[in-house]
Amino acid sequence: MAEENSQNAAGGNQAAADPQNRQQLQFAVQRIYVKDISFEAPNSPAVFQQPFKPKVGLDLNTSSQKVGEDLYEVSIKVTAQVRHSEEGTTSFLAEIEQAGLFRISGIEGAQLEHTLGAFCPNVLFPYARECIDNLVNRGGFPPLMLAPVNFEAIYAQKKKREAEQARQQGEQTTQ
């Protein structure tokens, strides 16, 4: 019995160590960079002559594309538009497209899609958040500390919407 267990354990280790039996999982950040950046304060200097009562609007988009063998570019575009809450005039508009190159191998299908749609944006967002805060501060406004974003939840909502749309299209074609 003990011999049988040790043979199974040894056999299991050999199979796991054999690269032909199992593709090696690899995930590495190659580079993080700003792809596009913009700051506008269209109503300055008048905006600085009144009490600052901000109303923040935030827009967030993610995208990914394969740029080489096992190399993917993932980007998040963050747009923060701050208006004066009473007058409705734009105080400032800050936009950044934060991107990264990721080397990913050994992950395929839905798991790769999840990595590109949720995990990679989670890596990039702190950089985008810091950049937006820095832009706003350099524009003469109080810091804009964006709250953390749950890209896992955003990805799950997106997949749920896609499944619902596919179900509805399936119902329409069967009718």
Short mmCIF file of C-alpha atoms in Angstrom, two decimals:
data_model
loop_
_atom_site.label_atom_id
_atom_site.label_comp_id
_atom_site.label_asym_id
_atom_site.label_seq_id
_atom_site.Cartn_x
_atom_site.Cartn_y
_atom_site.Cartn_z
CA MET A 1 0.00 0.00 0.00
CA ALA A 2 2.79 2.43 0.93
CA GLU A 3 4.66 1.48 -2.26
CA GLU A 4 1.52 2.11 -4.33
CA ASN A 5 1.05 5.58 -2.79
CA SER A 6 4.68 6.55 -3.35
CA GLN A 7 4.51 5.33 -6.99
CA ASN A 8 1.33 7.36 -7.60
CA ALA A 9 2.89 10.42 -6.02
CA ALA A 10 6.07 10.01 -8.06
CA GLY A 11 4.10 9.42 -11.25
CA GLY A 12 1.96 12.48 -10.56
CA ASN A 13 5.03 14.65 -10.05
CA GLN A 14 6.62 13.42 -13.26
CA ALA A 15 3.49 14.27 -15.26
CA ALA A 16 3.27 17.73 -13.74
CA ALA A 17 6.97 18.40 -14.33
CA ASP A 18 6.83 17.20 -17.97
CA PRO A 19 6.37 20.30 -20.16
CA GLN A 20 4.84 18.24 -22.97
CA ASN A 21 1.97 17.15 -20.70
CA ARG A 22 1.14 20.59 -19.43
CA GLN A 23 1.69 24.05 -20.93
CA GLN A 24 3.47 26.44 -18.60
CA LEU A 25 1.29 29.24 -17.21
CA GLN A 26 2.96 32.63 -17.60
CA PHE A 27 1.76 36.12 -16.67
CA ALA A 28 4.12 39.07 -16.65
CA VAL A 29 3.72 42.83 -16.88
CA GLN A 30 6.06 43.99 -19.64
CA ARG A 31 5.36 47.73 -19.44
CA ILE A 32 2.84 50.21 -18.04
CA TYR A 33 2.47 53.51 -19.88
CA VAL A 34 0.20 56.48 -20.59
CA LYS A 35 -1.22 56.23 -24.09
CA ASP A 36 -3.24 59.47 -24.06
CA ILE A 37 -3.72 62.26 -21.53
CA SER A 38 -5.78 65.46 -21.51
CA PHE A 39 -6.78 68.17 -19.05
CA GLU A 40 -9.13 71.07 -19.78
CA ALA A 41 -10.38 73.85 -17.53
CA PRO A 42 -12.63 75.71 -19.99
CA ASN A 43 -14.06 78.20 -17.48
CA SER A 44 -10.85 79.33 -15.83
CA PRO A 45 -10.04 81.75 -14.29
CA ALA A 46 -13.71 82.43 -13.45
CA VAL A 47 -14.04 78.97 -11.84
CA PHE A 48 -11.43 79.96 -9.23
CA GLN A 49 -13.38 83.07 -8.22
CA GLN A 50 -16.37 81.20 -6.81
CA PRO A 51 -16.79 78.58 -4.07
CA PHE A 52 -15.81 75.14 -5.36
CA LYS A 53 -18.89 72.90 -5.19
CA PRO A 54 -18.04 69.93 -7.39
CA LYS A 55 -20.30 67.36 -8.96
CA VAL A 56 -18.14 64.55 -10.34
CA GLY A 57 -19.04 62.44 -13.36
CA LEU A 58 -16.84 59.44 -14.12
CA ASP A 59 -16.70 57.36 -17.28
CA LEU A 60 -14.61 54.20 -17.45
CA ASN A 61 -13.88 51.95 -20.45
CA THR A 62 -11.53 49.01 -20.91
CA SER A 63 -10.19 47.39 -24.05
CA SER A 64 -7.62 44.79 -25.02
CA GLN A 65 -5.93 43.56 -28.15
CA LYS A 66 -3.36 40.96 -29.07
CA VAL A 67 -0.19 42.68 -30.32
CA GLY A 68 2.16 39.70 -30.64
CA GLU A 69 2.60 36.07 -29.74
CA ASP A 70 1.44 35.79 -26.11
CA LEU A 71 1.59 39.63 -25.85
CA TYR A 72 -1.52 41.69 -25.14
CA GLU A 73 -2.14 45.41 -24.75
CA VAL A 74 -4.83 46.27 -22.21
CA SER A 75 -5.98 49.84 -21.68
CA ILE A 76 -8.38 51.68 -19.43
CA LYS A 77 -9.74 55.06 -20.38
CA VAL A 78 -10.84 57.18 -17.44
CA THR A 79 -12.73 60.43 -17.99
CA ALA A 80 -13.54 62.62 -15.00
CA GLN A 81 -15.76 65.61 -15.66
CA VAL A 82 -16.34 67.94 -12.74
CA ARG A 83 -19.13 70.50 -12.91
CA HIS A 84 -20.15 73.21 -10.50
CA SER A 85 -23.07 71.61 -8.67
CA GLU A 86 -25.25 74.74 -8.69
CA GLU A 87 -24.41 76.42 -12.00
CA GLY A 88 -23.73 73.30 -14.06
CA THR A 89 -20.65 74.83 -15.70
CA THR A 90 -17.66 72.58 -16.29
CA SER A 91 -14.88 73.17 -13.79
CA PHE A 92 -12.51 70.72 -15.46
CA LEU A 93 -12.30 67.63 -17.61
CA ALA A 94 -9.46 65.14 -17.08
CA GLU A 95 -8.93 62.12 -19.33
CA ILE A 96 -6.29 59.45 -19.35
CA GLU A 97 -5.81 56.26 -21.28
CA GLN A 98 -3.55 54.10 -19.14
CA ALA A 99 -2.20 51.02 -20.91
CA GLY A 100 -0.02 48.05 -20.26
CA LEU A 101 1.68 45.27 -22.15
CA PHE A 102 1.15 41.85 -20.62
CA ARG A 103 2.84 38.58 -21.58
CA ILE A 104 0.27 35.84 -21.04
CA SER A 105 0.64 32.21 -22.01
CA GLY A 106 -0.92 28.97 -20.85
CA ILE A 107 -4.30 30.67 -20.42
CA GLU A 108 -6.96 30.31 -23.09
CA GLY A 109 -10.64 30.87 -23.79
CA ALA A 110 -12.86 32.25 -21.05
CA GLN A 111 -10.00 32.35 -18.55
CA LEU A 112 -7.90 34.52 -20.90
CA GLU A 113 -10.89 36.78 -21.54
CA HIS A 114 -11.38 37.15 -17.77
CA THR A 115 -7.69 37.94 -17.26
CA LEU A 116 -7.77 40.64 -19.96
CA GLY A 117 -11.16 42.03 -18.89
CA ALA A 118 -10.77 42.09 -15.10
CA PHE A 119 -7.34 41.18 -13.76
CA CYS A 120 -5.22 43.40 -16.04
CA PRO A 121 -7.44 46.49 -15.53
CA ASN A 122 -7.09 45.94 -11.76
CA VAL A 123 -3.31 46.17 -12.23
CA LEU A 124 -3.57 49.36 -14.34
CA PHE A 125 -6.18 51.34 -12.41
CA PRO A 126 -3.97 52.57 -9.54
CA TYR A 127 -1.65 54.16 -12.12
CA ALA A 128 -4.58 55.87 -13.89
CA ARG A 129 -5.98 57.00 -10.54
CA GLU A 130 -2.69 58.60 -9.52
CA CYS A 131 -2.32 60.30 -12.90
CA ILE A 132 -5.84 61.80 -12.76
CA ASP A 133 -5.16 63.09 -9.24
CA ASN A 134 -1.87 64.64 -10.38
CA LEU A 135 -3.47 66.28 -13.43
CA VAL A 136 -6.26 67.81 -11.36
CA ASN A 137 -3.82 69.08 -8.75
CA ARG A 138 -1.57 70.65 -11.41
CA GLY A 139 -4.67 72.31 -12.86
CA GLY A 140 -5.06 74.25 -9.60
CA PHE A 141 -7.96 72.21 -8.20
CA PRO A 142 -8.21 70.21 -4.98
CA PRO A 143 -7.10 66.58 -5.33
CA LEU A 144 -9.55 64.17 -6.95
CA MET A 145 -9.05 60.81 -5.27
CA LEU A 146 -11.07 58.32 -7.29
CA ALA A 147 -12.50 55.40 -5.35
CA PRO A 148 -11.16 51.94 -6.15
CA VAL A 149 -13.03 50.17 -8.95
CA ASN A 150 -14.12 46.53 -8.81
CA PHE A 151 -13.29 45.34 -12.33
CA GLU A 152 -14.35 41.80 -11.37
CA ALA A 153 -17.92 43.06 -10.82
CA ILE A 154 -17.85 45.14 -14.02
CA TYR A 155 -16.67 42.11 -15.98
CA ALA A 156 -19.36 39.90 -14.42
CA GLN A 157 -22.06 42.47 -15.33
CA LYS A 158 -20.76 42.65 -18.90
CA LYS A 159 -20.87 38.85 -19.27
CA LYS A 160 -24.38 38.77 -17.79
CA ARG A 161 -25.57 41.43 -20.30
CA GLU A 162 -23.97 39.52 -23.18
CA ALA A 163 -25.65 36.27 -22.09
CA GLU A 164 -29.02 38.04 -21.81
CA GLN A 165 -28.63 39.58 -25.28
CA ALA A 166 -27.67 36.21 -26.75
CA ARG A 167 -30.70 34.61 -25.08
CA GLN A 168 -33.01 37.32 -26.45
CA GLN A 169 -31.56 36.95 -29.96
CA GLY A 170 -32.02 33.19 -29.71
CA GLU A 171 -35.66 33.66 -28.77
CA GLN A 172 -36.21 36.06 -31.68
CA THR A 173 -34.73 33.68 -34.25
CA THR A 174 -36.86 30.74 -33.02
CA GLN A 175 -40.09 32.74 -33.31
#
